[in-house]
Short mmCIF file of C-alpha atoms in Angstrom, two decimals:
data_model
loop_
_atom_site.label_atom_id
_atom_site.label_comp_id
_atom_site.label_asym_id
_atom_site.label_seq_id
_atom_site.Cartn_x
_atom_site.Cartn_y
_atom_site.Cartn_z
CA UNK A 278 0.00 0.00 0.00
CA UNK A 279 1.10 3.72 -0.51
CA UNK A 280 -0.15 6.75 0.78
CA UNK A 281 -2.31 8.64 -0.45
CA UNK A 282 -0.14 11.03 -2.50
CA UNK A 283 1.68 8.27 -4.07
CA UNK A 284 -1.90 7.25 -5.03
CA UNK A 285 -2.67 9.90 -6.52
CA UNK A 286 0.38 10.68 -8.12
CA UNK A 287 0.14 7.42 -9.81
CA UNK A 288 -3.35 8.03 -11.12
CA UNK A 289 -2.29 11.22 -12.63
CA UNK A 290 0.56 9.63 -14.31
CA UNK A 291 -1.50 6.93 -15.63
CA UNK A 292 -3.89 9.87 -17.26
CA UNK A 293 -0.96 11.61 -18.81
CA UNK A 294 -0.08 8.42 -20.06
CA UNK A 295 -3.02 7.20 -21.27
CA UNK A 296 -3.87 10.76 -22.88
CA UNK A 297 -3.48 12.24 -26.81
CA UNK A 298 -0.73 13.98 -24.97
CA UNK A 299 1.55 11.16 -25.63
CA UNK A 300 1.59 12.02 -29.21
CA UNK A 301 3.47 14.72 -28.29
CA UNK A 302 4.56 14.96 -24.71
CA UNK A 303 6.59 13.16 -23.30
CA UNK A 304 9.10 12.35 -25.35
CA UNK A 305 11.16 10.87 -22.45
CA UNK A 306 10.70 9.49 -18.84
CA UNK A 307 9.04 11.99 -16.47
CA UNK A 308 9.68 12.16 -12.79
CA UNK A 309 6.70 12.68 -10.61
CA UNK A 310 8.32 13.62 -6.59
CA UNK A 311 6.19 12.41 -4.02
CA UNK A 312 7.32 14.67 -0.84
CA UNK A 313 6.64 11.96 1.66
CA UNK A 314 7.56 8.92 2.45
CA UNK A 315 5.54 5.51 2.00
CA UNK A 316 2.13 4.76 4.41
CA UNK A 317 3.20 2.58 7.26
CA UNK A 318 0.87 0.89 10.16
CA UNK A 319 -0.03 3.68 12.94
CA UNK A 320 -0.55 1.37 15.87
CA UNK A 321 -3.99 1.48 15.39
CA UNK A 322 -6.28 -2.02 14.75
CA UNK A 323 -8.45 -0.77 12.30
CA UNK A 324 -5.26 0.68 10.54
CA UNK A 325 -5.36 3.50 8.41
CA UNK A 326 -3.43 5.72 5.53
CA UNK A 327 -1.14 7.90 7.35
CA UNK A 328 -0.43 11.27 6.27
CA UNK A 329 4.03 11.40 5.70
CA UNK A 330 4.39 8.23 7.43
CA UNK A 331 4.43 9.56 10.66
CA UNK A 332 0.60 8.51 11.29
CA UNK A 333 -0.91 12.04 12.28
CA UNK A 334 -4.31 12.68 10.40
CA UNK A 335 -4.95 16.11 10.93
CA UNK A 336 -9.51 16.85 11.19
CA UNK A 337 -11.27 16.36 7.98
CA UNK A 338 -7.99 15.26 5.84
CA UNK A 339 -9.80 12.63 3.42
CA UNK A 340 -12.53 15.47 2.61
CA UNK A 341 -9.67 18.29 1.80
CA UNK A 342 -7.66 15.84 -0.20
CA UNK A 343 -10.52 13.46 -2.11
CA UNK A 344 -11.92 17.55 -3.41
CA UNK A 345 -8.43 18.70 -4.34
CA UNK A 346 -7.62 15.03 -6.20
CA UNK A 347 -10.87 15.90 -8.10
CA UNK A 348 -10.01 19.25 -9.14
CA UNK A 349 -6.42 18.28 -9.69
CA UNK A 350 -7.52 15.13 -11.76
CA UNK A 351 -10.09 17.30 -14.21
CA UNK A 352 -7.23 20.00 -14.34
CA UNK A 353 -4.40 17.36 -15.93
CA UNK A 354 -7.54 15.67 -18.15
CA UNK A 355 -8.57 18.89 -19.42
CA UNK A 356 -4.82 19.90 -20.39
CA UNK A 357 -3.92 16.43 -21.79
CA UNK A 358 -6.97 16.72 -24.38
CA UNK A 359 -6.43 20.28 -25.08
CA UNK A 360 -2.82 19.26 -25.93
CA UNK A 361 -4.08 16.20 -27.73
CA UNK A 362 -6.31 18.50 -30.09
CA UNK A 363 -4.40 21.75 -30.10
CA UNK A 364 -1.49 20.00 -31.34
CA UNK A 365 -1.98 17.33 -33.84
CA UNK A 366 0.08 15.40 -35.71
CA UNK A 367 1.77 16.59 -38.38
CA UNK A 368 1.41 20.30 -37.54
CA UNK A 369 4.54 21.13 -40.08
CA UNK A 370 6.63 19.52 -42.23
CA UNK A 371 8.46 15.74 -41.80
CA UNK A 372 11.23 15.00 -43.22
CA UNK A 373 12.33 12.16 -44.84
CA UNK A 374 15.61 11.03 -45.20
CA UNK A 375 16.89 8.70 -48.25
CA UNK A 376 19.87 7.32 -47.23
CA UNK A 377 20.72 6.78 -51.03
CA UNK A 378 21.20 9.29 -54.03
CA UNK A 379 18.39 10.52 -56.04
CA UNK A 380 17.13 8.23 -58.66
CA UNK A 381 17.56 5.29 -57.20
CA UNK A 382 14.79 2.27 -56.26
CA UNK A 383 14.40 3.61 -52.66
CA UNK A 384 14.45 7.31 -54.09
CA UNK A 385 11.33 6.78 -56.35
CA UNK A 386 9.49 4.40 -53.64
CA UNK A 387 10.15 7.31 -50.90
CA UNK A 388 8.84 10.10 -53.20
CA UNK A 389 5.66 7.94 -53.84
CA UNK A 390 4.86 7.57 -50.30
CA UNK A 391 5.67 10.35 -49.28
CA UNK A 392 3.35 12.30 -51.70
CA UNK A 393 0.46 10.09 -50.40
CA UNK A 394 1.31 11.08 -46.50
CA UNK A 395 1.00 14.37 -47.66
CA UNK A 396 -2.01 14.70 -49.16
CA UNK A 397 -3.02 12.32 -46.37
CA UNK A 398 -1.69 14.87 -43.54
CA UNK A 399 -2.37 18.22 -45.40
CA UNK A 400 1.31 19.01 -44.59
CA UNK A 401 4.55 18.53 -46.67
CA UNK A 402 6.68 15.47 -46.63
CA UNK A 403 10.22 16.56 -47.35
CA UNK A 404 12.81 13.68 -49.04
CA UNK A 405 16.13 14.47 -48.00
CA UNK A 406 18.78 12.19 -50.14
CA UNK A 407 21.86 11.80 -47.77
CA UNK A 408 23.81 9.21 -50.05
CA UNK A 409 27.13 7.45 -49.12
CA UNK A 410 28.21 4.53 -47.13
CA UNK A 411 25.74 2.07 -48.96
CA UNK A 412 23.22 3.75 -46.89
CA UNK A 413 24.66 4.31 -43.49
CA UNK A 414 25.35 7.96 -43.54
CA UNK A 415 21.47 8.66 -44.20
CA UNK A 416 20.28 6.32 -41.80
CA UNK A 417 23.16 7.40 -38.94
CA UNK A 418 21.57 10.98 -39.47
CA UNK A 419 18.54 9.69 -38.66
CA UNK A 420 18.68 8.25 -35.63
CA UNK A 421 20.74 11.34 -33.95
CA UNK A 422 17.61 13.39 -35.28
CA UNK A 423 15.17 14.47 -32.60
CA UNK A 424 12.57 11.96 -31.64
CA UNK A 425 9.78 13.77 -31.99
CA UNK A 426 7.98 11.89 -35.12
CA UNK A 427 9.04 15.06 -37.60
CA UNK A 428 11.99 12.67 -39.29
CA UNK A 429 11.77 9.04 -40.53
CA UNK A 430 14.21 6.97 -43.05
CA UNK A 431 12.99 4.85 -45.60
CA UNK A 432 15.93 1.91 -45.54
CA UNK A 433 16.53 -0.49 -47.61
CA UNK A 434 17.45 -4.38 -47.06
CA UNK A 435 20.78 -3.01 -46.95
CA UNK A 436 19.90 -1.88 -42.68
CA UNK A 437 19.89 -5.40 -42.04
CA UNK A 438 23.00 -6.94 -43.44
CA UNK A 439 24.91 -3.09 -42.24
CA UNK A 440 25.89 -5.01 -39.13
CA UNK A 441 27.65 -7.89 -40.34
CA UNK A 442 29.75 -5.68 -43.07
CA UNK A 443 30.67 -3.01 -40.95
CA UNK A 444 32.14 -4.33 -37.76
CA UNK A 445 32.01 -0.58 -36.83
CA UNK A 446 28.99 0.35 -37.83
CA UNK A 447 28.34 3.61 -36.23
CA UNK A 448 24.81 2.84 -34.87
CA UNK A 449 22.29 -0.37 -33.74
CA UNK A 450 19.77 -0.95 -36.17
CA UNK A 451 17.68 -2.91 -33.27
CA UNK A 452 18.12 -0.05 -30.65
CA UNK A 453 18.63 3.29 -32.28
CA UNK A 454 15.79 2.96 -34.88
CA UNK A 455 12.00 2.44 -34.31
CA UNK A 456 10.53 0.60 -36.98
CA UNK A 457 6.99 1.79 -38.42
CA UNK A 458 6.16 -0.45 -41.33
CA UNK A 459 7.74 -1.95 -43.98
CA UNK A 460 6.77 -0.48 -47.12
CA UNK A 461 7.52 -2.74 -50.00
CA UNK A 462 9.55 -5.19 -51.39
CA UNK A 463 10.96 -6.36 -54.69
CA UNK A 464 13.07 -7.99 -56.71
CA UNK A 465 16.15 -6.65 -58.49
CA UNK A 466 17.13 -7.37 -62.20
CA UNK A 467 20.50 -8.47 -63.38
CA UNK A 468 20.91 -6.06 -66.62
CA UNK A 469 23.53 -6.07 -69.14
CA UNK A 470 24.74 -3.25 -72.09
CA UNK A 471 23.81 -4.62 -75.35
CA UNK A 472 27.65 -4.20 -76.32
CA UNK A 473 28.51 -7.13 -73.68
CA UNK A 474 26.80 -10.18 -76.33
CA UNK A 475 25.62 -11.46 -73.11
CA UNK A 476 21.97 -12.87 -73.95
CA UNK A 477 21.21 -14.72 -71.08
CA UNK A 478 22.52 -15.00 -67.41
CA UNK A 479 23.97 -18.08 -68.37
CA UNK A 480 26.39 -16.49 -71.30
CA UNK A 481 27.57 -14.00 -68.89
CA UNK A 482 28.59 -16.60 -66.39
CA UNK A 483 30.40 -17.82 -69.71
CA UNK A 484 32.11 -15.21 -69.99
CA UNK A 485 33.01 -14.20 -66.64
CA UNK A 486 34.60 -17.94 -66.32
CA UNK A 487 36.59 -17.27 -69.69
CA UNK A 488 37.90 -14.07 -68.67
CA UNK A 489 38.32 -13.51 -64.89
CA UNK A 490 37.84 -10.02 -63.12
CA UNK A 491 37.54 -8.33 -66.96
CA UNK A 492 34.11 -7.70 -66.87
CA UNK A 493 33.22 -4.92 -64.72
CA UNK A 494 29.61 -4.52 -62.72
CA UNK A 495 28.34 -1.67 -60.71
CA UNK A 496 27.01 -0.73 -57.47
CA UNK A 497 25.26 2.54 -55.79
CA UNK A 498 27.82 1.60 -53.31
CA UNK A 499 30.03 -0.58 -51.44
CA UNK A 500 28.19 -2.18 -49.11
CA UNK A 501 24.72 -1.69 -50.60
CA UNK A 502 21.82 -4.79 -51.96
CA UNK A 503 23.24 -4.32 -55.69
CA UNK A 504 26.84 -4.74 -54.50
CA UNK A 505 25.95 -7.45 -52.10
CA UNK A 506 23.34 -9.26 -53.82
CA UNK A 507 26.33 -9.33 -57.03
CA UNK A 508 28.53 -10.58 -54.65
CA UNK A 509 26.59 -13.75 -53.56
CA UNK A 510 26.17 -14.59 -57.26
CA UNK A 511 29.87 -14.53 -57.54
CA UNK A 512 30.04 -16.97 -54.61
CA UNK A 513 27.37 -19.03 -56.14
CA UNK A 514 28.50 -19.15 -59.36
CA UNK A 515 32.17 -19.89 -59.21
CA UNK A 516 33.09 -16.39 -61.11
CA UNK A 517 34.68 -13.34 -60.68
CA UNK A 518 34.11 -9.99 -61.84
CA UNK A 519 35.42 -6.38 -61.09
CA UNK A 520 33.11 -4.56 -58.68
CA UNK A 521 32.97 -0.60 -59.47
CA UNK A 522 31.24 1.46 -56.16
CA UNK A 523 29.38 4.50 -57.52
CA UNK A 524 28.16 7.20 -54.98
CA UNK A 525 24.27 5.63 -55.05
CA UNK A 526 22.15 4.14 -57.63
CA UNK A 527 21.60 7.07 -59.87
CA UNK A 528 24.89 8.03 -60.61
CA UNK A 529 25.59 4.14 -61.46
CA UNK A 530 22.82 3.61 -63.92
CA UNK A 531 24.36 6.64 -65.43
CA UNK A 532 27.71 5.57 -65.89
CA UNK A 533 26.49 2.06 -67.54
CA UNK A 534 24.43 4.29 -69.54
CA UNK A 535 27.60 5.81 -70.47
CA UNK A 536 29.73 2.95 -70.90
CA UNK A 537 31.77 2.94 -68.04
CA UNK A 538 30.48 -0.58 -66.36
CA UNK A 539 28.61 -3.52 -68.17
CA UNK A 540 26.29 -5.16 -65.78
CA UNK A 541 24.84 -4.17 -62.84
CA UNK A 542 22.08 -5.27 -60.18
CA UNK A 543 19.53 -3.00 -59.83
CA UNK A 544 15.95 -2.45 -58.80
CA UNK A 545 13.39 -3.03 -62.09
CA UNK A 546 11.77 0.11 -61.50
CA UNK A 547 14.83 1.98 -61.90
CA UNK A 548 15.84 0.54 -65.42
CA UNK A 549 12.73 0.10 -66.88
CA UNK A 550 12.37 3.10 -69.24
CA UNK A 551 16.03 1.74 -70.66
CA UNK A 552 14.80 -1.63 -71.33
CA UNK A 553 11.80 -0.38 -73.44
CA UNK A 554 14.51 1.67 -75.46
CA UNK A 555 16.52 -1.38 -75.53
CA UNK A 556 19.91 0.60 -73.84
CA UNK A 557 20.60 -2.17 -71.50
CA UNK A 558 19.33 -5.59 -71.79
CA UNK A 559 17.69 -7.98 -69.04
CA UNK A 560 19.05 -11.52 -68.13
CA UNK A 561 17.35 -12.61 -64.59
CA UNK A 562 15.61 -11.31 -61.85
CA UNK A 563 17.34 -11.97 -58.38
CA UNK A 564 14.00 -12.65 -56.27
CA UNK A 565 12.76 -16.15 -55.60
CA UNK A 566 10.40 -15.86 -58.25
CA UNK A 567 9.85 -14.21 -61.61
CA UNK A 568 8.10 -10.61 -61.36
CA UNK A 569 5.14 -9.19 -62.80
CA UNK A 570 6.73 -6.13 -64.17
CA UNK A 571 8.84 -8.52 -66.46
CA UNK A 572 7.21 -12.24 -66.68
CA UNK A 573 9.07 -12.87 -69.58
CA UNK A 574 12.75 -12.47 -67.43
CA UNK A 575 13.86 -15.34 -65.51
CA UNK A 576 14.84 -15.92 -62.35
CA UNK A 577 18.66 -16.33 -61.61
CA UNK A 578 17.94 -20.04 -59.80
CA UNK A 579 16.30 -20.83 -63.78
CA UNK A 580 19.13 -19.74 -65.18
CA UNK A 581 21.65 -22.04 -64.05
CA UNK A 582 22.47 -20.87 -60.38
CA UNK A 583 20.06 -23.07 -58.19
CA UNK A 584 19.08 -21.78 -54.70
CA UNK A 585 19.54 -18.15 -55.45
CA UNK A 586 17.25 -15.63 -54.06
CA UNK A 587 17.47 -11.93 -53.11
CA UNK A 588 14.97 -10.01 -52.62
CA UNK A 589 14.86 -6.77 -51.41
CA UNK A 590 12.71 -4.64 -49.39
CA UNK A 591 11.74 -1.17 -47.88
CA UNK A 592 11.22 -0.32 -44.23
CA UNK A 593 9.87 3.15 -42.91
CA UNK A 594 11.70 3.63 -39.45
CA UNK A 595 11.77 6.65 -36.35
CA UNK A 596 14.50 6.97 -34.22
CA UNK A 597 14.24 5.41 -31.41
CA UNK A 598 12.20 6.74 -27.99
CA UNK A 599 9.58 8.61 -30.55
CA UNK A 600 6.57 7.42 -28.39
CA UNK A 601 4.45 4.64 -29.03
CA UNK A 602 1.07 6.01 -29.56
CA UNK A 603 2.77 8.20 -32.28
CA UNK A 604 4.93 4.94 -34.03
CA UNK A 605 1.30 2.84 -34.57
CA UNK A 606 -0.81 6.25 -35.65
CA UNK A 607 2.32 6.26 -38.23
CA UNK A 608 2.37 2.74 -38.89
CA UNK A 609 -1.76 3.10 -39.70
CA UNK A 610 -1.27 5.77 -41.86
CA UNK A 611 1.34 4.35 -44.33
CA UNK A 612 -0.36 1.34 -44.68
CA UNK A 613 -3.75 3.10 -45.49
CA UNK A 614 -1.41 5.01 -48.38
CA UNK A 615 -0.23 1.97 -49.08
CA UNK A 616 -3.97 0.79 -50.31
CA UNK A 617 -4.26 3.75 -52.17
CA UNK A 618 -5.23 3.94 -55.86
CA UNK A 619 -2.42 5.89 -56.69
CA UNK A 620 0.44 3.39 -55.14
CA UNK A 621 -1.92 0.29 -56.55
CA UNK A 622 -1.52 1.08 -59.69
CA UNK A 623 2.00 2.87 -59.84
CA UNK A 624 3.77 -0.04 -57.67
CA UNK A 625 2.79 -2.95 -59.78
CA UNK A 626 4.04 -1.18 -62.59
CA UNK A 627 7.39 -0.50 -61.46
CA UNK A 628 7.82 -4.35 -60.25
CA UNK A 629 7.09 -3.17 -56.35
CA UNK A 630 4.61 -5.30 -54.57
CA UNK A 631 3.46 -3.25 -51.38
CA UNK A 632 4.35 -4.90 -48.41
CA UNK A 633 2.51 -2.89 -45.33
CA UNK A 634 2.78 -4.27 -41.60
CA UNK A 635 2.29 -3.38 -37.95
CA UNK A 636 5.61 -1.70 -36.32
CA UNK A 637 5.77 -5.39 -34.04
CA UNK A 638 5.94 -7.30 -37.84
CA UNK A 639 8.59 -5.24 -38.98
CA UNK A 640 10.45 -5.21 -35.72
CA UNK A 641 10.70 -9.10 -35.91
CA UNK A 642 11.46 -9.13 -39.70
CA UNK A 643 14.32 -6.74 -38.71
CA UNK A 644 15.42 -8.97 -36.25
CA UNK A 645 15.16 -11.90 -38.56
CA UNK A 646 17.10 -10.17 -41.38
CA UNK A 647 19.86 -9.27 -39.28
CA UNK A 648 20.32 -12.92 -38.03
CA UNK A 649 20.26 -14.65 -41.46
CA UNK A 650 22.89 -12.34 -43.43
CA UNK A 651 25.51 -12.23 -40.18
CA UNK A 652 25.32 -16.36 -41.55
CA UNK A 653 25.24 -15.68 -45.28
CA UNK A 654 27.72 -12.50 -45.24
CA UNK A 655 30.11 -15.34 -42.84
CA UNK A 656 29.64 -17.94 -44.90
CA UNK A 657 30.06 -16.53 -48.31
CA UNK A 658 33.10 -14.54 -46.93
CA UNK A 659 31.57 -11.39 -48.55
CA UNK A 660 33.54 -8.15 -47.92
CA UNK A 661 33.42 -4.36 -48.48
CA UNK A 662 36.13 -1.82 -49.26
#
């Protein structure tokens, strides 16, 4: 038993708590002082709450404090849904952060999304591209941001394999971030200039064997899904080719477009345009199965490399301590975007499948994904730099 201030003290925290307020405030612990110490038996038989421990229960006590409890108790109410209404959420810009360069897969998936939010919330979602690092100087950004539910990162697969490439990875993916939903997932396409003769994923696996470390593929960065994703093949295949980092997916496509690299792995919805033109050419898909936005391309596992499968997804993520109310209100909105007409028929046609979940589904898919490529990035002795 406590006395009765530590009663009521925890009654009013459990109405702050409980309250709209906690969309916005707090955005940390808050310590309530109690100036007294815990009730303790009097002496007396029938007991009794005593008054600062020291049993004294001054004439009409339980009348004076039951009256101020009530006015004190429709005081914090009042505030907490004043607060709750006064202040919703978004009442100004959010930020976004890309952790890649413009142009890229998680570039074009962001800006989608993020013009549905908007709309959504009346208020502007910003995309800030912070490139570099295959993706870790965007999301490090991110989770030294303010946790107050006005900045989120849109991260790749990449977040979840981070930890077992970078041994000094500058931040936790399970503790610093918050995950809110993951947004979509798909698979990336193994594309090849013309110029190459490769017409199949099966010549260029020719020709890599003939020729060792001549032909040359791209990345958006060391470290990132195209670099690791071309990696594993390379395991899995017995070959070896020259890997050539580019500062984010953009930038990459632009230097195959220009000559400078021959294949690369990249997401469909990114090449798509230059496969219509016929610029590059299309030998497998790298997901388990083939993809809607090309039937007619194989998988990689089809075409002579059994067991291969990468597939990559997006994740919309807080930092971490933005409160909890505010990560599911989130979490509901996206995925209500996500079942928009807009994103159904814009997704599909970029070979994204929207992938929408609950901020517990992604937390354990997170979890999950970390797990399995510390094994695969071990195993396959992949390495960066």
């Amino acid at each position: 038993m406590k006395t009765v201030l530590s009663w009521i003290a925890a009654v009013v925290a459990g109405v702050l708590a409980t309250s709209g307020l906690a969309e916005t405030y707090p955005s940390k612990p808050v310590r309530l002082i109690v100036p007294f110490a815990q009730r303790r038996r009097t002496g007396s038989r029938r007991g009794g709450w005593s008054w600062g421990g020291d049993g004294a229960q001054p004439p009409g006590l339980w009348h004076r404090v039951l009256r101020r409890f009530a006015i004190a108790l429709v005081a914090v109410t009042s505030l907490a849904a004043g607060a709750s209404f006064a202040q919703p959420y978004p009442s100004k810009p959010v930020r976004l952060i890309v952790p890649f360069a413009p142009g890229g897969g998680t570039d074009i998936i962001a800006r989608l999304v993020a013009q549905q939010l908007g709309q959504s919330w009346g208020q502007t979602v910003v995309v800030d591209n912070r490139g570099g690092g295959g993706g870790t100087i965007g999301t490090k950004l991110a989770t030294e941001s303010t946790p107050d539910g006005y900045t989120m990162v849109l991260c790749s697969l990449g977040v979840s394999y981070a930890p077992a490439l970078y041994p000094k990875l500058p931040f936790d993916p399970l503790k610093d971030l918050a995950p809110i939903s993951r947004v979509a997932q798909q698979p990336f396409v193994y594309v090849v200039v013309p110029a190459l003769g490769a017409n199949s994923m099966k010549d260029l696996i020719a020709m890599a064997k003939a020729k060792p470390g001549t032909i040359r593929y791209g990345s958006g960065g060391a470290g990132g899904s195209s670099h690791l994703g071309t990696e594993l093949l390379k395991v899995m295949a017995g070959i070896d080719m020259q890997h050539i980092p580019y500062k984010g997916t953009g930038p990459a496509l632009n230097a195959m477009l220009g000559g400078e690299i021959q294949v690369q792995l990249i997401g469909i919805s990114s090449v798509v345009p230059h496969l219509k033109s016929g610029r590059m050419k299309a030998l497998a898909v790298s997901g388990a199965k083939r993809s809607a936005a090309a039937p007619d391309v194989p998988t990689v596992a089809e075409s002579g490399v059994p067991g291969y499968a990468f597939d990559v997804w997006y994740g919309m993520l807080f930092p971490a301590r933005v409160s909890r109310a505010l990560v599911r209100k989130v979490s509901a909105d996206i995925n209500s975007a996500l079942k928009s007409p807009a994103l159904a028929q814009r997704f599909p046609a970029l070979g994204v499948e929207a992938a929408g979940t609950t901020p517990e589904e992604f937390a354990r898919i997170l979890r999950s994904e970390i797990a399995k490529w510390r094994k695969v990035v071990k195993e396959a002795n992949i390495r960066v730099g």
